[in-house]
């Protein structure tokens, strides 16, 4: 968590949400593991689909900073 705290805070502020909620979503989705991959193909810390990643401008779903931004 300390590795990603600043990114959670920055992105939560951008969208006017509580950073704890954003971090909780990351924990629920991947246990905060950026290398996570599901059997259905979603991947990354925030478990983004390829389609969602493209829509959010995320080029590397395994990059935790990009995943949190997405």
N, CA and C atoms as an extended XYZ file, in Angstrom:
210
Properties=species:S:1:pos:R:3:atomname:S:1:resname:S:1:resid:I:1 pbc="F F F"
N         0.807       -1.199        0.000 N   UNK     1
C         0.000        0.000        0.000 CA  UNK     1
C         0.853        1.267        0.000 C   UNK     1
N         1.899        1.363        0.811 N   UNK     2
C         2.684        2.608        0.798 CA  UNK     2
C         3.231        2.954       -0.584 C   UNK     2
N         3.502        1.953       -1.418 N   UNK     3
C         4.022        2.215       -2.760 CA  UNK     3
C         3.043        2.991       -3.629 C   UNK     3
N         1.764        2.783       -3.417 N   UNK     4
C         0.739        3.350       -4.296 CA  UNK     4
C        -0.100        4.444       -3.640 C   UNK     4
N         0.158        4.736       -2.383 N   UNK     5
C        -0.663        5.685       -1.634 CA  UNK     5
C        -0.749        7.041       -2.327 C   UNK     5
N         0.373        7.570       -2.783 N   UNK     6
C         0.373        8.884       -3.441 CA  UNK     6
C        -0.479        8.859       -4.702 C   UNK     6
N        -0.384        7.784       -5.473 N   UNK     7
C        -1.164        7.675       -6.696 CA  UNK     7
C        -2.662        7.563       -6.389 C   UNK     7
N        -3.008        6.783       -5.368 N   UNK     8
C        -4.414        6.699       -4.963 CA  UNK     8
C        -4.927        8.070       -4.544 C   UNK     8
N        -4.149        8.785       -3.756 N   UNK     9
C        -4.569       10.109       -3.282 CA  UNK     9
C        -4.733       11.087       -4.440 C   UNK     9
N        -3.755       11.120       -5.338 N   UNK    10
C        -3.788       12.050       -6.457 CA  UNK    10
C        -4.990       11.785       -7.366 C   UNK    10
N        -5.224       10.534       -7.706 N   UNK    11
C        -6.327       10.211       -8.604 CA  UNK    11
C        -7.683       10.337       -7.935 C   UNK    11
N        -7.762       10.035       -6.666 N   UNK    12
C        -9.022       10.223       -5.945 CA  UNK    12
C        -9.382       11.706       -5.890 C   UNK    12
N        -8.392       12.547       -5.656 N   UNK    13
C        -8.639       13.988       -5.614 CA  UNK    13
C        -9.125       14.479       -6.977 C   UNK    13
N        -8.540       13.949       -8.037 N   UNK    14
C        -8.919       14.343       -9.399 CA  UNK    14
C       -10.407       14.107       -9.649 C   UNK    14
N       -10.944       13.016       -9.095 N   UNK    15
C       -12.343       12.662       -9.329 CA  UNK    15
C       -13.246       12.911       -8.126 C   UNK    15
N       -12.702       13.612       -7.136 N   UNK    16
C       -13.455       13.991       -5.942 CA  UNK    16
C       -14.077       12.779       -5.236 C   UNK    16
N       -13.234       11.757       -5.008 N   UNK    17
C       -13.664       10.604       -4.233 CA  UNK    17
C       -12.655       10.368       -3.114 C   UNK    17
N       -13.046        9.631       -2.118 N   UNK    18
C       -12.169        9.315       -0.994 CA  UNK    18
C       -11.087        8.355       -1.467 C   UNK    18
N        -9.828        8.678       -1.206 N   UNK    19
C        -8.730        7.829       -1.671 CA  UNK    19
C        -8.774        6.454       -1.029 C   UNK    19
N        -9.333        6.369        0.165 N   UNK    20
C        -9.460        5.065        0.827 CA  UNK    20
C       -10.369        4.136        0.012 C   UNK    20
N       -11.409        4.718       -0.574 N   UNK    21
C       -12.330        3.929       -1.395 CA  UNK    21
C       -11.606        3.413       -2.636 C   UNK    21
N       -10.832        4.278       -3.272 N   UNK    22
C       -10.083        3.866       -4.452 CA  UNK    22
C        -9.082        2.761       -4.106 C   UNK    22
N        -8.400        2.910       -2.990 N   UNK    23
C        -7.453        1.885       -2.538 CA  UNK    23
C        -8.183        0.584       -2.204 C   UNK    23
N        -9.355        0.691       -1.606 N   UNK    24
C       -10.139       -0.499       -1.270 CA  UNK    24
C       -10.562       -1.247       -2.533 C   UNK    24
N       -10.883       -0.522       -3.580 N   UNK    25
C       -11.238       -1.163       -4.848 CA  UNK    25
C       -10.034       -1.936       -5.388 C   UNK    25
N        -8.857       -1.306       -5.341 N   UNK    26
C        -7.639       -1.990       -5.783 CA  UNK    26
C        -7.358       -3.232       -4.968 C   UNK    26
N        -7.572       -3.146       -3.666 N   UNK    27
C        -7.355       -4.306       -2.799 CA  UNK    27
C        -8.366       -5.410       -3.125 C   UNK    27
N        -9.608       -5.041       -3.296 N   UNK    28
C       -10.652       -6.022       -3.600 CA  UNK    28
C       -10.393       -6.699       -4.949 C   UNK    28
N        -9.947       -5.914       -5.918 N   UNK    29
C        -9.747       -6.445       -7.269 CA  UNK    29
C        -8.520       -7.340       -7.382 C   UNK    29
N        -7.390       -6.929       -6.757 N   UNK    30
C        -6.136       -7.644       -7.013 CA  UNK    30
C        -5.259       -7.850       -5.780 C   UNK    30
N        -5.767       -7.499       -4.608 N   UNK    31
C        -4.933       -7.503       -3.397 CA  UNK    31
C        -3.718       -6.591       -3.577 C   UNK    31
N        -3.887       -5.551       -4.416 N   UNK    32
C        -2.850       -4.550       -4.716 CA  UNK    32
C        -1.628       -5.165       -5.401 C   UNK    32
N        -1.862       -6.187       -6.207 N   UNK    33
C        -0.784       -6.845       -6.958 CA  UNK    33
C        -0.889       -6.443       -8.431 C   UNK    33
N         0.045       -5.626       -8.910 N   UNK    34
C        -0.049       -5.134      -10.289 CA  UNK    34
C         0.093       -6.207      -11.361 C   UNK    34
N         0.643       -7.359      -11.012 N   UNK    35
C         0.820       -8.430      -11.999 CA  UNK    35
C        -0.380       -9.370      -12.067 C   UNK    35
N        -1.454       -9.065      -11.362 N   UNK    36
C        -2.635       -9.933      -11.332 CA  UNK    36
C        -3.280      -10.063      -12.712 C   UNK    36
N        -3.722      -11.291      -13.011 N   UNK    37
C        -4.434      -11.585      -14.257 CA  UNK    37
C        -5.549      -12.567      -13.909 C   UNK    37
N        -6.745      -12.285      -14.399 N   UNK    38
C        -7.864      -13.197      -14.143 CA  UNK    38
C        -8.027      -14.153      -15.317 C   UNK    38
N        -8.771      -15.238      -15.116 N   UNK    39
C        -9.033      -16.176      -16.216 CA  UNK    39
C        -9.789      -15.532      -17.378 C   UNK    39
N       -10.472      -14.425      -17.119 N   UNK    40
C       -11.240      -13.756      -18.183 CA  UNK    40
C       -10.428      -12.694      -18.915 C   UNK    40
N        -9.181      -12.472      -18.495 N   UNK    41
C        -8.307      -11.550      -19.214 CA  UNK    41
C        -8.150      -10.171      -18.622 C   UNK    41
N        -8.897       -9.856      -17.570 N   UNK    42
C        -8.667       -8.561      -16.933 CA  UNK    42
C        -7.338       -8.636      -16.199 C   UNK    42
N        -6.671       -7.489      -16.093 N   UNK    43
C        -5.344       -7.543      -15.477 CA  UNK    43
C        -4.974       -6.225      -14.826 C   UNK    43
N        -3.946       -6.322      -13.987 N   UNK    44
C        -3.394       -5.146      -13.335 CA  UNK    44
C        -3.949       -4.928      -11.941 C   UNK    44
N        -3.423       -3.940      -11.289 N   UNK    45
C        -3.793       -3.633       -9.914 CA  UNK    45
C        -5.299       -3.366       -9.777 C   UNK    45
N        -5.868       -2.659      -10.751 N   UNK    46
C        -7.297       -2.345      -10.705 CA  UNK    46
C        -8.126       -3.277      -11.579 C   UNK    46
N        -7.485       -4.335      -12.135 N   UNK    47
C        -8.155       -5.370      -12.927 CA  UNK    47
C        -9.010       -4.760      -14.051 C   UNK    47
N        -8.348       -4.056      -14.947 N   UNK    48
C        -9.025       -3.412      -16.069 CA  UNK    48
C        -9.166       -4.375      -17.239 C   UNK    48
N       -10.294       -4.307      -17.910 N   UNK    49
C       -10.438       -5.024      -19.170 CA  UNK    49
C        -9.629       -4.277      -20.221 C   UNK    49
N        -9.329       -4.939      -21.306 N   UNK    50
C        -8.604       -4.280      -22.387 CA  UNK    50
C        -9.411       -3.102      -22.926 C   UNK    50
N       -10.707       -3.291      -23.070 N   UNK    51
C       -11.582       -2.238      -23.596 CA  UNK    51
C       -11.608       -1.024      -22.662 C   UNK    51
N       -11.723       -1.263      -21.365 N   UNK    52
C       -11.734       -0.156      -20.405 CA  UNK    52
C       -10.391        0.555      -20.408 C   UNK    52
N        -9.311       -0.211      -20.444 N   UNK    53
C        -7.978        0.393      -20.466 CA  UNK    53
C        -7.831        1.304      -21.680 C   UNK    53
N        -8.249        0.849      -22.841 N   UNK    54
C        -8.165        1.674      -24.042 CA  UNK    54
C        -9.004        2.934      -23.903 C   UNK    54
N       -10.204        2.802      -23.376 N   UNK    55
C       -11.088        3.958      -23.208 CA  UNK    55
C       -10.517        4.989      -22.235 C   UNK    55
N        -9.737        4.518      -21.267 N   UNK    56
C        -9.161        5.403      -20.254 CA  UNK    56
C        -7.743        5.860      -20.596 C   UNK    56
N        -7.250        5.455      -21.754 N   UNK    57
C        -5.920        5.865      -22.165 CA  UNK    57
C        -4.787        5.109      -21.488 C   UNK    57
N        -5.087        3.931      -20.976 N   UNK    58
C        -4.088        3.104      -20.307 CA  UNK    58
C        -3.445        2.197      -21.356 C   UNK    58
N        -2.137        2.349      -21.552 N   UNK    59
C        -1.444        1.532      -22.548 CA  UNK    59
C        -0.828        0.271      -21.944 C   UNK    59
N        -0.624        0.272      -20.624 N   UNK    60
C        -0.023       -0.880      -19.948 CA  UNK    60
C        -0.803       -1.161      -18.670 C   UNK    60
N        -1.705       -2.120      -18.730 N   UNK    61
C        -2.547       -2.427      -17.572 CA  UNK    61
C        -1.754       -2.954      -16.393 C   UNK    61
N        -0.553       -3.481      -16.633 N   UNK    62
C         0.272       -4.003      -15.542 CA  UNK    62
C         1.069       -2.920      -14.830 C   UNK    62
N         1.084       -1.720      -15.375 N   UNK    63
C         1.736       -0.585      -14.716 CA  UNK    63
C         0.786       -0.078      -13.632 C   UNK    63
N         1.157       -0.188      -12.351 N   UNK    64
C         0.227        0.181      -11.284 CA  UNK    64
C        -0.231        1.636      -11.341 C   UNK    64
N         0.636        2.540      -11.739 N   UNK    65
C         0.244        3.953      -11.813 CA  UNK    65
C        -0.803        4.152      -12.907 C   UNK    65
N        -0.576        3.565      -14.077 N   UNK    66
C        -1.569        3.664      -15.143 CA  UNK    66
C        -2.876        2.985      -14.764 C   UNK    66
N        -2.771        1.847      -14.114 N   UNK    67
C        -3.964        1.105      -13.711 CA  UNK    67
C        -4.813        1.921      -12.740 C   UNK    67
N        -4.171        2.553      -11.777 N   UNK    68
C        -4.900        3.385      -10.811 CA  UNK    68
C        -5.521        4.585      -11.518 C   UNK    68
N        -4.804        5.195      -12.442 N   UNK    69
C        -5.354        6.326      -13.198 CA  UNK    69
C        -6.583        5.897      -13.997 C   UNK    69
N        -6.522        4.706      -14.563 N   UNK    70
C        -7.640        4.192      -15.353 CA  UNK    70
C        -8.869        3.954      -14.508 C   UNK    70
